[in-house]
Short mmCIF file of N, CA and C in Angstrom, two decimals:
data_model
loop_
_atom_site.label_atom_id
_atom_site.label_comp_id
_atom_site.label_asym_id
_atom_site.label_seq_id
_atom_site.Cartn_x
_atom_site.Cartn_y
_atom_site.Cartn_z
N TYR E 26 97.41 86.08 106.61
CA TYR E 26 97.37 86.96 105.45
C TYR E 26 97.25 86.12 104.20
N LYS E 27 96.25 86.35 103.41
CA LYS E 27 96.05 85.63 102.16
C LYS E 27 96.48 86.51 101.01
N GLY E 28 97.68 86.30 100.54
CA GLY E 28 98.16 87.11 99.43
C GLY E 28 99.64 86.95 99.23
N THR E 29 100.22 87.93 98.57
CA THR E 29 101.63 87.92 98.24
C THR E 29 102.28 89.15 98.83
N ILE E 30 103.47 88.97 99.39
CA ILE E 30 104.25 90.10 99.89
C ILE E 30 105.55 90.12 99.11
N ILE E 31 105.86 91.27 98.53
CA ILE E 31 107.07 91.44 97.73
C ILE E 31 107.98 92.41 98.46
N PHE E 32 109.22 92.00 98.70
CA PHE E 32 110.21 92.88 99.31
C PHE E 32 111.26 93.25 98.28
N ILE E 33 111.58 94.54 98.22
CA ILE E 33 112.62 95.04 97.33
C ILE E 33 113.67 95.68 98.22
N ASP E 34 114.86 95.08 98.28
CA ASP E 34 115.93 95.57 99.14
C ASP E 34 116.75 96.66 98.46
N LYS E 35 117.57 97.31 99.29
CA LYS E 35 118.49 98.34 98.82
C LYS E 35 117.79 99.46 98.09
N ASN E 36 116.75 99.95 98.71
CA ASN E 36 115.98 101.05 98.15
C ASN E 36 116.83 102.32 98.14
N LYS E 37 116.91 102.97 97.01
CA LYS E 37 117.66 104.22 96.90
C LYS E 37 116.73 105.40 96.62
N LEU E 38 115.43 105.13 96.53
CA LEU E 38 114.49 106.17 96.16
C LEU E 38 113.96 106.95 97.36
N PHE E 39 113.74 106.27 98.48
CA PHE E 39 113.11 106.90 99.63
C PHE E 39 114.05 106.92 100.82
N ASN E 40 113.99 108.01 101.58
CA ASN E 40 114.84 108.14 102.76
C ASN E 40 114.12 107.84 104.06
N GLY E 41 112.82 107.95 104.08
CA GLY E 41 112.08 107.77 105.33
C GLY E 41 111.07 106.64 105.24
N ASN E 42 110.10 106.68 106.15
CA ASN E 42 109.00 105.72 106.17
C ASN E 42 107.83 106.29 105.39
N TYR E 43 107.35 105.51 104.43
CA TYR E 43 106.19 105.89 103.63
C TYR E 43 105.26 104.71 103.55
N CYS E 44 103.95 104.98 103.54
CA CYS E 44 102.96 103.93 103.35
C CYS E 44 101.84 104.46 102.47
N ILE E 45 101.45 103.65 101.52
CA ILE E 45 100.23 103.90 100.75
C ILE E 45 99.33 102.72 101.08
N ILE E 46 98.25 103.00 101.77
CA ILE E 46 97.39 101.92 102.26
C ILE E 46 95.99 102.12 101.70
N GLN E 47 95.49 101.07 101.05
CA GLN E 47 94.16 101.15 100.46
C GLN E 47 93.11 101.13 101.57
N LYS E 48 92.12 101.99 101.42
CA LYS E 48 91.00 101.98 102.36
C LYS E 48 90.18 100.73 102.11
N ASN E 49 89.54 100.22 103.15
CA ASN E 49 88.72 99.03 102.93
C ASN E 49 87.45 99.39 102.17
N LYS E 50 86.63 98.42 101.88
CA LYS E 50 85.47 98.63 101.00
C LYS E 50 84.49 99.68 101.50
N ILE E 51 84.40 99.84 102.80
CA ILE E 51 83.46 100.84 103.31
C ILE E 51 84.16 102.17 103.61
N GLY E 52 85.40 102.33 103.16
CA GLY E 52 86.10 103.59 103.26
C GLY E 52 86.81 103.85 104.57
N ILE E 53 86.91 102.86 105.43
CA ILE E 53 87.58 103.04 106.72
C ILE E 53 89.08 102.94 106.52
N ARG E 54 89.81 103.86 107.13
CA ARG E 54 91.27 103.84 107.03
C ARG E 54 91.85 102.70 107.84
N ARG E 55 92.87 102.09 107.28
CA ARG E 55 93.62 101.06 107.98
C ARG E 55 94.92 101.67 108.48
N LYS E 56 95.52 101.05 109.45
CA LYS E 56 96.75 101.60 110.07
C LYS E 56 97.99 101.17 109.29
N PRO E 57 99.02 102.04 109.25
CA PRO E 57 100.29 101.66 108.60
C PRO E 57 101.11 100.74 109.49
N PHE E 58 102.18 100.18 108.92
CA PHE E 58 103.03 99.26 109.67
C PHE E 58 103.88 99.97 110.70
N ALA E 59 104.08 101.27 110.54
CA ALA E 59 104.88 102.05 111.48
C ALA E 59 104.02 103.17 112.03
N ASN E 60 104.44 103.75 113.12
CA ASN E 60 103.70 104.85 113.73
C ASN E 60 104.13 106.16 113.05
N ILE E 61 103.56 106.41 111.89
CA ILE E 61 103.89 107.61 111.12
C ILE E 61 102.61 108.38 110.82
N PRO E 62 102.71 109.70 110.64
CA PRO E 62 101.50 110.51 110.49
C PRO E 62 100.82 110.35 109.13
N LEU E 63 99.50 110.50 109.17
CA LEU E 63 98.68 110.51 107.96
C LEU E 63 98.81 111.86 107.29
N LEU E 64 98.98 111.86 105.98
CA LEU E 64 99.04 113.10 105.22
C LEU E 64 97.70 113.34 104.55
N ASN E 65 97.32 114.59 104.44
CA ASN E 65 96.08 114.94 103.78
C ASN E 65 96.40 115.30 102.34
N ILE E 66 96.33 114.31 101.45
CA ILE E 66 96.69 114.50 100.05
C ILE E 66 95.48 114.17 99.19
N GLU E 67 95.14 115.13 98.34
CA GLU E 67 94.07 114.93 97.37
C GLU E 67 94.71 114.63 96.03
N HIS E 68 94.54 113.43 95.53
CA HIS E 68 95.09 113.03 94.24
C HIS E 68 94.09 112.09 93.59
N PRO E 69 93.75 112.30 92.31
CA PRO E 69 92.71 111.46 91.69
C PRO E 69 93.03 109.96 91.67
N LEU E 70 94.29 109.60 91.51
CA LEU E 70 94.64 108.18 91.48
C LEU E 70 94.65 107.56 92.88
N LEU E 71 94.67 108.40 93.92
CA LEU E 71 94.77 107.90 95.29
C LEU E 71 93.51 108.14 96.11
N LYS E 72 92.37 108.27 95.44
CA LYS E 72 91.14 108.57 96.18
C LYS E 72 90.74 107.44 97.12
N ASN E 73 91.15 106.22 96.84
CA ASN E 73 90.82 105.08 97.70
C ASN E 73 91.98 104.67 98.59
N TYR E 74 92.97 105.55 98.76
CA TYR E 74 94.18 105.23 99.51
C TYR E 74 94.47 106.32 100.54
N SER E 75 95.13 105.93 101.60
CA SER E 75 95.66 106.87 102.59
C SER E 75 97.17 106.84 102.48
N ILE E 76 97.78 108.03 102.57
CA ILE E 76 99.24 108.12 102.49
C ILE E 76 99.77 108.57 103.84
N TYR E 77 100.75 107.81 104.32
CA TYR E 77 101.42 108.10 105.59
C TYR E 77 102.89 108.35 105.28
N ALA E 78 103.48 109.34 105.95
CA ALA E 78 104.91 109.62 105.73
C ALA E 78 105.48 110.34 106.94
N ASP E 79 106.74 110.05 107.22
CA ASP E 79 107.44 110.78 108.27
C ASP E 79 108.47 111.75 107.69
N ASN E 80 108.52 111.83 106.36
CA ASN E 80 109.47 112.68 105.68
C ASN E 80 108.83 113.16 104.38
N ASN E 81 108.46 114.42 104.33
CA ASN E 81 107.76 114.95 103.16
C ASN E 81 108.68 115.25 101.99
N SER E 82 109.98 115.15 102.18
CA SER E 82 110.91 115.53 101.11
C SER E 82 110.83 114.60 99.90
N ASP E 83 110.48 113.34 100.09
CA ASP E 83 110.40 112.40 98.98
C ASP E 83 108.97 112.17 98.50
N LEU E 84 108.02 112.92 99.02
CA LEU E 84 106.62 112.71 98.68
C LEU E 84 106.35 112.93 97.19
N ASP E 85 107.07 113.84 96.57
CA ASP E 85 106.87 114.09 95.15
C ASP E 85 107.16 112.84 94.31
N LYS E 86 108.04 111.96 94.78
CA LYS E 86 108.35 110.72 94.06
C LYS E 86 107.15 109.78 94.06
N ILE E 87 106.42 109.74 95.17
CA ILE E 87 105.23 108.90 95.26
C ILE E 87 104.11 109.45 94.37
N LEU E 88 104.02 110.75 94.27
CA LEU E 88 102.92 111.36 93.53
C LEU E 88 103.18 111.47 92.03
N LYS E 89 104.33 111.04 91.56
CA LYS E 89 104.59 111.04 90.12
C LYS E 89 103.64 110.07 89.44
N PRO E 90 103.07 110.46 88.30
CA PRO E 90 102.14 109.56 87.59
C PRO E 90 102.78 108.22 87.21
N GLU E 91 104.06 108.23 86.84
CA GLU E 91 104.72 106.98 86.46
C GLU E 91 104.74 106.00 87.63
N PHE E 92 105.06 106.50 88.82
CA PHE E 92 105.10 105.66 90.01
C PHE E 92 103.71 105.11 90.31
N LEU E 93 102.73 106.00 90.37
CA LEU E 93 101.37 105.59 90.74
C LEU E 93 100.78 104.63 89.72
N ASN E 94 100.98 104.90 88.43
CA ASN E 94 100.41 104.03 87.41
C ASN E 94 101.01 102.63 87.46
N THR E 95 102.32 102.52 87.64
CA THR E 95 102.92 101.18 87.71
C THR E 95 102.53 100.46 89.00
N PHE E 96 102.40 101.21 90.10
CA PHE E 96 101.96 100.61 91.36
C PHE E 96 100.52 100.10 91.25
N LEU E 97 99.62 100.94 90.74
CA LEU E 97 98.22 100.54 90.63
C LEU E 97 98.01 99.47 89.56
N ASN E 98 98.92 99.40 88.58
CA ASN E 98 98.83 98.36 87.56
C ASN E 98 99.05 96.98 88.18
N ILE E 99 99.86 96.91 89.23
CA ILE E 99 100.07 95.63 89.91
C ILE E 99 98.74 95.09 90.43
N LYS E 100 97.95 95.96 91.04
CA LYS E 100 96.64 95.54 91.56
C LYS E 100 95.75 95.04 90.42
N LYS E 101 95.76 95.77 89.32
CA LYS E 101 94.93 95.40 88.17
C LYS E 101 95.35 94.05 87.59
N VAL E 102 96.64 93.85 87.39
CA VAL E 102 97.15 92.62 86.77
C VAL E 102 96.94 91.42 87.69
N PHE E 103 97.11 91.60 88.98
CA PHE E 103 96.91 90.50 89.93
C PHE E 103 95.44 90.26 90.26
N LYS E 104 94.56 91.14 89.78
CA LYS E 104 93.13 91.04 90.07
C LYS E 104 92.91 90.97 91.58
N SER E 105 93.59 91.88 92.25
CA SER E 105 93.62 91.88 93.71
C SER E 105 92.49 92.73 94.28
N SER E 106 92.07 92.38 95.47
CA SER E 106 91.08 93.21 96.15
C SER E 106 91.74 94.41 96.81
N MET E 107 92.96 94.25 97.30
CA MET E 107 93.66 95.35 97.97
C MET E 107 95.15 95.25 97.68
N ILE E 108 95.80 96.43 97.68
CA ILE E 108 97.24 96.49 97.53
C ILE E 108 97.76 97.61 98.41
N ASP E 109 98.85 97.36 99.09
CA ASP E 109 99.49 98.36 99.96
C ASP E 109 100.96 98.46 99.59
N PHE E 110 101.54 99.61 99.93
CA PHE E 110 102.95 99.88 99.67
C PHE E 110 103.55 100.46 100.93
N GLY E 111 104.76 100.06 101.25
CA GLY E 111 105.43 100.63 102.41
C GLY E 111 106.93 100.59 102.25
N THR E 112 107.60 101.55 102.86
CA THR E 112 109.05 101.56 102.86
C THR E 112 109.55 102.06 104.19
N ASN E 113 110.69 101.54 104.61
CA ASN E 113 111.32 102.01 105.83
C ASN E 113 112.63 102.72 105.54
N GLY E 114 112.83 103.11 104.29
CA GLY E 114 114.06 103.77 103.90
C GLY E 114 115.07 102.82 103.31
N ASN E 115 115.05 101.54 103.70
CA ASN E 115 115.98 100.54 103.17
C ASN E 115 115.28 99.50 102.31
N THR E 116 114.08 99.14 102.69
CA THR E 116 113.34 98.08 102.01
C THR E 116 111.97 98.59 101.61
N ILE E 117 111.54 98.18 100.43
CA ILE E 117 110.18 98.48 99.97
C ILE E 117 109.38 97.19 100.05
N ALA E 118 108.16 97.30 100.54
CA ALA E 118 107.26 96.14 100.61
C ALA E 118 105.98 96.47 99.85
N ILE E 119 105.52 95.50 99.07
CA ILE E 119 104.24 95.60 98.39
C ILE E 119 103.41 94.42 98.87
N LEU E 120 102.23 94.69 99.40
CA LEU E 120 101.34 93.64 99.89
C LEU E 120 100.14 93.56 98.96
N ILE E 121 99.94 92.39 98.37
CA ILE E 121 98.86 92.18 97.42
C ILE E 121 97.93 91.14 98.02
N ASN E 122 96.71 91.52 98.31
CA ASN E 122 95.76 90.66 98.99
C ASN E 122 94.92 89.87 97.99
N PHE E 123 94.79 88.56 98.22
CA PHE E 123 93.98 87.68 97.40
C PHE E 123 92.98 86.95 98.28
N PRO E 124 91.88 87.54 98.64
CA PRO E 124 90.96 86.82 99.53
C PRO E 124 90.34 85.59 98.89
N LYS E 125 90.14 85.58 97.58
CA LYS E 125 89.50 84.44 96.94
C LYS E 125 90.50 83.55 96.22
N ARG E 126 91.66 84.08 95.87
CA ARG E 126 92.65 83.33 95.11
C ARG E 126 93.94 83.31 95.89
N ARG E 127 94.02 82.46 96.84
CA ARG E 127 95.11 82.48 97.80
C ARG E 127 96.49 82.27 97.18
N PHE E 128 96.61 81.46 96.17
CA PHE E 128 97.92 81.16 95.60
C PHE E 128 98.12 81.80 94.25
N CYS E 129 97.65 83.02 94.07
CA CYS E 129 97.80 83.78 92.82
C CYS E 129 97.22 82.97 91.67
N SER E 130 97.96 82.88 90.58
CA SER E 130 97.42 82.19 89.42
C SER E 130 97.99 80.79 89.25
N LEU E 131 98.74 80.31 90.22
CA LEU E 131 99.31 78.97 90.11
C LEU E 131 98.32 77.93 90.64
N PRO E 132 97.90 77.03 89.77
CA PRO E 132 97.01 75.96 90.26
C PRO E 132 97.78 74.96 91.10
N LEU E 133 97.13 74.47 92.12
CA LEU E 133 97.82 73.58 93.06
C LEU E 133 97.74 72.11 92.64
N PHE E 134 96.60 71.69 92.15
CA PHE E 134 96.40 70.26 91.91
C PHE E 134 96.11 69.92 90.45
N ARG E 135 96.59 70.74 89.53
CA ARG E 135 96.43 70.45 88.11
C ARG E 135 97.63 71.03 87.36
N PRO E 136 97.87 70.55 86.16
CA PRO E 136 99.00 71.07 85.39
C PRO E 136 98.78 72.52 84.99
N LEU E 137 99.87 73.24 84.77
CA LEU E 137 99.79 74.61 84.29
C LEU E 137 99.31 74.63 82.84
N THR E 138 98.42 75.55 82.55
CA THR E 138 97.98 75.72 81.17
C THR E 138 98.69 76.93 80.57
N GLN E 139 98.52 77.10 79.27
CA GLN E 139 99.10 78.26 78.61
C GLN E 139 98.53 79.55 79.21
N LYS E 140 97.25 79.55 79.54
CA LYS E 140 96.61 80.71 80.16
C LYS E 140 97.24 81.02 81.52
N ASP E 141 97.51 79.97 82.32
CA ASP E 141 98.15 80.15 83.62
C ASP E 141 99.53 80.80 83.47
N ILE E 142 100.30 80.30 82.52
CA ILE E 142 101.65 80.82 82.31
C ILE E 142 101.59 82.26 81.83
N HIS E 143 100.65 82.56 80.94
CA HIS E 143 100.49 83.93 80.45
C HIS E 143 100.13 84.88 81.59
N GLU E 144 99.21 84.44 82.45
CA GLU E 144 98.80 85.25 83.61
C GLU E 144 99.97 85.49 84.54
N LEU E 145 100.74 84.45 84.80
CA LEU E 145 101.89 84.57 85.68
C LEU E 145 102.94 85.52 85.09
N CYS E 146 103.16 85.44 83.79
CA CYS E 146 104.11 86.36 83.13
C CYS E 146 103.64 87.81 83.23
N LYS E 147 102.35 88.04 83.08
CA LYS E 147 101.81 89.40 83.22
C LYS E 147 102.06 89.93 84.63
N GLN E 148 101.88 89.06 85.63
CA GLN E 148 102.09 89.48 87.01
C GLN E 148 103.55 89.82 87.27
N TYR E 149 104.45 88.97 86.83
CA TYR E 149 105.89 89.24 87.00
C TYR E 149 106.29 90.51 86.26
N ASN E 150 105.77 90.71 85.06
CA ASN E 150 106.10 91.92 84.30
C ASN E 150 105.60 93.18 84.99
N ALA E 151 104.42 93.12 85.61
CA ALA E 151 103.92 94.27 86.35
C ALA E 151 104.84 94.62 87.52
N ILE E 152 105.33 93.60 88.21
CA ILE E 152 106.25 93.83 89.33
C ILE E 152 107.58 94.38 88.81
N LEU E 153 108.09 93.79 87.74
CA LEU E 153 109.36 94.26 87.18
C LEU E 153 109.25 95.70 86.66
N ASN E 154 108.13 96.05 86.05
CA ASN E 154 107.93 97.44 85.60
C ASN E 154 107.95 98.40 86.79
N PHE E 155 107.34 97.99 87.90
CA PHE E 155 107.35 98.83 89.09
C PHE E 155 108.77 98.97 89.63
N ILE E 156 109.49 97.86 89.70
CA ILE E 156 110.87 97.90 90.20
C ILE E 156 111.74 98.79 89.31
N ASP E 157 111.57 98.65 87.98
CA ASP E 157 112.35 99.49 87.06
C ASP E 157 112.01 100.97 87.26
N ASN E 158 110.75 101.24 87.54
CA ASN E 158 110.32 102.63 87.74
C ASN E 158 110.93 103.23 88.99
N ILE E 159 111.05 102.45 90.04
CA ILE E 159 111.61 103.01 91.29
C ILE E 159 113.12 102.93 91.35
N GLY E 160 113.73 102.13 90.45
CA GLY E 160 115.17 101.94 90.47
C GLY E 160 115.89 103.08 89.88
#
């Protein structure tokens, strides 16, 4: 896996298993991490995503604009090709795929520049905004 995986423990927002999985470039659905059913949800912000859930009672939390906007902002800030979200009721996982930029914005063999630090701060802030939104 070429990317970043973020785990958020002690989730108090969701009770069941939920997955938001981005469809690949040709629109084919990918499978969730757990064997949970696909939901048929039409939402303008989720047209390129499939939603899986085993508990519909918390679905309204996923469909809130604040949740979706902060989640999708992570993809934008990281300049990622794909982003997925999953929860098992206790832990939330965000998977951010970087096929061309394996180590995010940190250069491996050169000093950090002001631009690198600014980019890294934007990425951390996007994650923190998402965490604050779900907390």
